[in-house]
């Protein structure tokens, strides 16, 4: 279940940075990936429902859509 744990950790890193509240406008941002430490984690947070979609630039690292 490491994969799902990695997603939880990556998601936590995003919400630690931006907060739990959904944004006023849907936006995209990037951070250095907290999982592989090598790739770039690109993510989008929806203004509609606060859902997060994210993908690491490392092919076998985290990727999810809510
Ligand atoms: Zn990564």
Short mmCIF file of N, CA and C and ligand atoms in Angstrom, two decimals:
data_model
loop_
_atom_site.label_atom_id
_atom_site.label_comp_id
_atom_site.label_asym_id
_atom_site.label_seq_id
_atom_site.Cartn_x
_atom_site.Cartn_y
_atom_site.Cartn_z
N UNK A 1 0.83 -1.22 0.00
CA UNK A 1 0.00 0.00 0.00
C UNK A 1 0.86 1.26 0.00
N UNK A 2 2.13 1.11 -0.31
CA UNK A 2 3.02 2.26 -0.30
C UNK A 2 2.56 3.35 -1.25
N UNK A 3 2.01 2.91 -2.39
CA UNK A 3 1.58 3.89 -3.37
C UNK A 3 0.54 4.83 -2.80
N UNK A 4 -0.43 4.28 -2.10
CA UNK A 4 -1.50 5.12 -1.54
C UNK A 4 -0.99 5.97 -0.39
N UNK A 5 -0.04 5.43 0.33
CA UNK A 5 0.57 6.22 1.40
C UNK A 5 1.32 7.40 0.80
N UNK A 6 2.02 7.18 -0.30
CA UNK A 6 2.74 8.26 -0.96
C UNK A 6 1.79 9.36 -1.43
N UNK A 7 0.64 8.95 -1.94
CA UNK A 7 -0.35 9.94 -2.36
C UNK A 7 -0.81 10.75 -1.15
N UNK A 8 -1.06 10.07 -0.04
CA UNK A 8 -1.50 10.78 1.17
C UNK A 8 -0.45 11.79 1.63
N UNK A 9 0.81 11.39 1.55
CA UNK A 9 1.90 12.28 1.97
C UNK A 9 2.02 13.47 1.02
N UNK A 10 1.93 13.19 -0.28
CA UNK A 10 2.03 14.26 -1.27
C UNK A 10 0.86 15.23 -1.14
N UNK A 11 -0.34 14.67 -0.91
CA UNK A 11 -1.53 15.51 -0.75
C UNK A 11 -1.38 16.40 0.49
N UNK A 12 -0.84 15.81 1.55
CA UNK A 12 -0.63 16.56 2.78
C UNK A 12 0.33 17.73 2.54
N UNK A 13 1.37 17.49 1.75
CA UNK A 13 2.34 18.56 1.45
C UNK A 13 1.65 19.72 0.73
N UNK A 14 0.70 19.38 -0.15
CA UNK A 14 -0.02 20.42 -0.88
C UNK A 14 -0.95 21.19 0.06
N UNK A 15 -1.69 20.47 0.89
CA UNK A 15 -2.62 21.17 1.79
C UNK A 15 -1.87 21.91 2.90
N UNK A 16 -0.70 21.44 3.25
CA UNK A 16 0.12 22.19 4.22
C UNK A 16 0.51 23.55 3.63
N UNK A 17 0.75 23.56 2.33
CA UNK A 17 1.19 24.78 1.67
C UNK A 17 0.02 25.73 1.39
N UNK A 18 -1.11 25.16 0.97
CA UNK A 18 -2.22 26.00 0.51
C UNK A 18 -3.42 26.02 1.44
N UNK A 19 -3.43 25.16 2.43
CA UNK A 19 -4.56 25.11 3.34
C UNK A 19 -5.63 24.14 2.86
N UNK A 20 -6.56 23.85 3.72
CA UNK A 20 -7.63 22.89 3.41
C UNK A 20 -8.78 23.53 2.65
N UNK A 21 -8.89 24.84 2.73
CA UNK A 21 -10.01 25.52 2.07
C UNK A 21 -9.86 25.46 0.56
N UNK A 22 -10.99 25.33 -0.12
CA UNK A 22 -10.90 25.39 -1.57
C UNK A 22 -10.58 26.82 -2.00
N UNK A 23 -9.82 26.97 -3.09
CA UNK A 23 -9.39 28.31 -3.53
C UNK A 23 -10.54 29.09 -4.19
N UNK A 24 -10.36 30.39 -4.28
CA UNK A 24 -11.35 31.25 -4.96
C UNK A 24 -11.44 30.92 -6.44
N UNK A 25 -10.29 30.62 -7.01
CA UNK A 25 -10.21 30.26 -8.42
C UNK A 25 -9.39 28.98 -8.54
N UNK A 26 -9.79 28.13 -9.45
CA UNK A 26 -8.99 26.93 -9.71
C UNK A 26 -7.60 27.36 -10.17
N UNK A 27 -6.59 26.75 -9.61
CA UNK A 27 -5.24 27.13 -10.02
C UNK A 27 -4.33 25.92 -10.07
N UNK A 28 -3.24 26.10 -10.80
CA UNK A 28 -2.20 25.08 -10.92
C UNK A 28 -0.92 25.62 -10.30
N UNK A 29 -0.16 24.73 -9.73
CA UNK A 29 1.12 25.13 -9.16
C UNK A 29 2.05 23.92 -9.17
N UNK A 30 3.25 24.15 -8.75
CA UNK A 30 4.25 23.08 -8.71
C UNK A 30 5.03 23.17 -7.43
N UNK A 31 5.54 22.05 -7.00
CA UNK A 31 6.50 22.03 -5.89
C UNK A 31 7.46 20.88 -6.16
N UNK A 32 8.61 20.91 -5.53
CA UNK A 32 9.49 19.77 -5.67
C UNK A 32 8.82 18.59 -4.96
N UNK A 33 8.88 17.46 -5.56
CA UNK A 33 8.12 16.31 -5.07
C UNK A 33 8.63 15.84 -3.71
N UNK A 34 7.71 15.73 -2.73
CA UNK A 34 8.12 15.27 -1.40
C UNK A 34 8.31 13.75 -1.33
N UNK A 35 7.96 13.05 -2.40
CA UNK A 35 8.08 11.59 -2.38
C UNK A 35 9.42 11.14 -2.97
N UNK A 36 9.65 11.49 -4.22
CA UNK A 36 10.90 11.03 -4.86
C UNK A 36 12.03 12.04 -4.68
N UNK A 37 11.69 13.26 -4.29
CA UNK A 37 12.68 14.32 -4.05
C UNK A 37 13.46 14.73 -5.29
N UNK A 38 13.11 14.15 -6.41
CA UNK A 38 13.85 14.45 -7.64
C UNK A 38 12.97 15.12 -8.66
N UNK A 39 11.71 14.72 -8.71
CA UNK A 39 10.80 15.25 -9.71
C UNK A 39 10.09 16.51 -9.25
N UNK A 40 9.25 17.01 -10.14
CA UNK A 40 8.42 18.16 -9.84
C UNK A 40 6.97 17.69 -9.76
N UNK A 41 6.33 18.02 -8.67
CA UNK A 41 4.93 17.65 -8.49
C UNK A 41 4.07 18.82 -8.99
N UNK A 42 3.35 18.58 -10.08
CA UNK A 42 2.45 19.58 -10.64
C UNK A 42 1.05 19.26 -10.16
N UNK A 43 0.31 20.27 -9.73
CA UNK A 43 -1.01 19.98 -9.19
C UNK A 43 -1.99 21.10 -9.50
N UNK A 44 -3.24 20.72 -9.42
CA UNK A 44 -4.32 21.67 -9.64
C UNK A 44 -5.30 21.52 -8.49
N UNK A 45 -5.76 22.65 -7.96
CA UNK A 45 -6.78 22.61 -6.91
C UNK A 45 -8.04 23.27 -7.45
N UNK A 46 -9.13 22.56 -7.40
CA UNK A 46 -10.39 23.03 -7.96
C UNK A 46 -11.09 24.02 -7.04
N UNK A 47 -11.56 25.10 -7.64
CA UNK A 47 -12.35 26.08 -6.88
C UNK A 47 -13.77 25.58 -6.66
N UNK A 48 -14.19 24.61 -7.45
CA UNK A 48 -15.56 24.09 -7.34
C UNK A 48 -15.73 23.25 -6.08
N UNK A 49 -14.81 22.33 -5.86
CA UNK A 49 -14.98 21.38 -4.77
C UNK A 49 -13.71 21.16 -3.95
N UNK A 50 -12.64 21.87 -4.30
CA UNK A 50 -11.40 21.71 -3.55
C UNK A 50 -10.63 20.45 -3.89
N UNK A 51 -11.12 19.71 -4.87
CA UNK A 51 -10.43 18.48 -5.24
C UNK A 51 -9.05 18.79 -5.83
N UNK A 52 -8.12 17.90 -5.57
CA UNK A 52 -6.75 18.08 -6.03
C UNK A 52 -6.42 17.00 -7.06
N UNK A 53 -5.83 17.43 -8.15
CA UNK A 53 -5.27 16.50 -9.13
C UNK A 53 -3.78 16.80 -9.19
N UNK A 54 -2.95 15.78 -9.17
CA UNK A 54 -1.52 16.00 -9.13
C UNK A 54 -0.78 14.91 -9.88
N UNK A 55 0.38 15.28 -10.38
CA UNK A 55 1.21 14.32 -11.09
C UNK A 55 2.66 14.71 -10.93
N UNK A 56 3.47 13.75 -10.57
CA UNK A 56 4.91 13.99 -10.47
C UNK A 56 5.55 13.80 -11.84
N UNK A 57 6.62 14.55 -12.09
CA UNK A 57 7.33 14.43 -13.37
C UNK A 57 8.09 13.11 -13.47
N UNK A 58 8.29 12.46 -12.34
CA UNK A 58 8.91 11.13 -12.36
C UNK A 58 7.82 10.12 -12.72
N UNK A 59 8.07 9.32 -13.77
CA UNK A 59 6.99 8.50 -14.33
C UNK A 59 6.40 7.47 -13.37
N UNK A 60 7.21 6.91 -12.50
CA UNK A 60 6.67 5.88 -11.61
C UNK A 60 6.38 6.41 -10.20
N UNK A 61 6.28 7.74 -10.09
CA UNK A 61 5.98 8.34 -8.79
C UNK A 61 4.47 8.58 -8.69
N UNK A 62 4.06 9.51 -7.84
CA UNK A 62 2.63 9.67 -7.58
C UNK A 62 1.88 10.38 -8.72
N UNK A 63 0.62 10.01 -8.86
CA UNK A 63 -0.28 10.63 -9.81
C UNK A 63 -1.69 10.30 -9.36
N UNK A 64 -2.51 11.32 -9.20
CA UNK A 64 -3.89 11.02 -8.82
C UNK A 64 -4.80 12.16 -9.24
N UNK A 65 -6.08 11.85 -9.26
CA UNK A 65 -7.10 12.84 -9.58
C UNK A 65 -8.28 12.56 -8.68
N UNK A 66 -8.84 13.60 -8.10
CA UNK A 66 -9.97 13.39 -7.17
C UNK A 66 -11.28 13.76 -7.85
ZN1 LIG B 1 7.90 12.30 -7.28
#
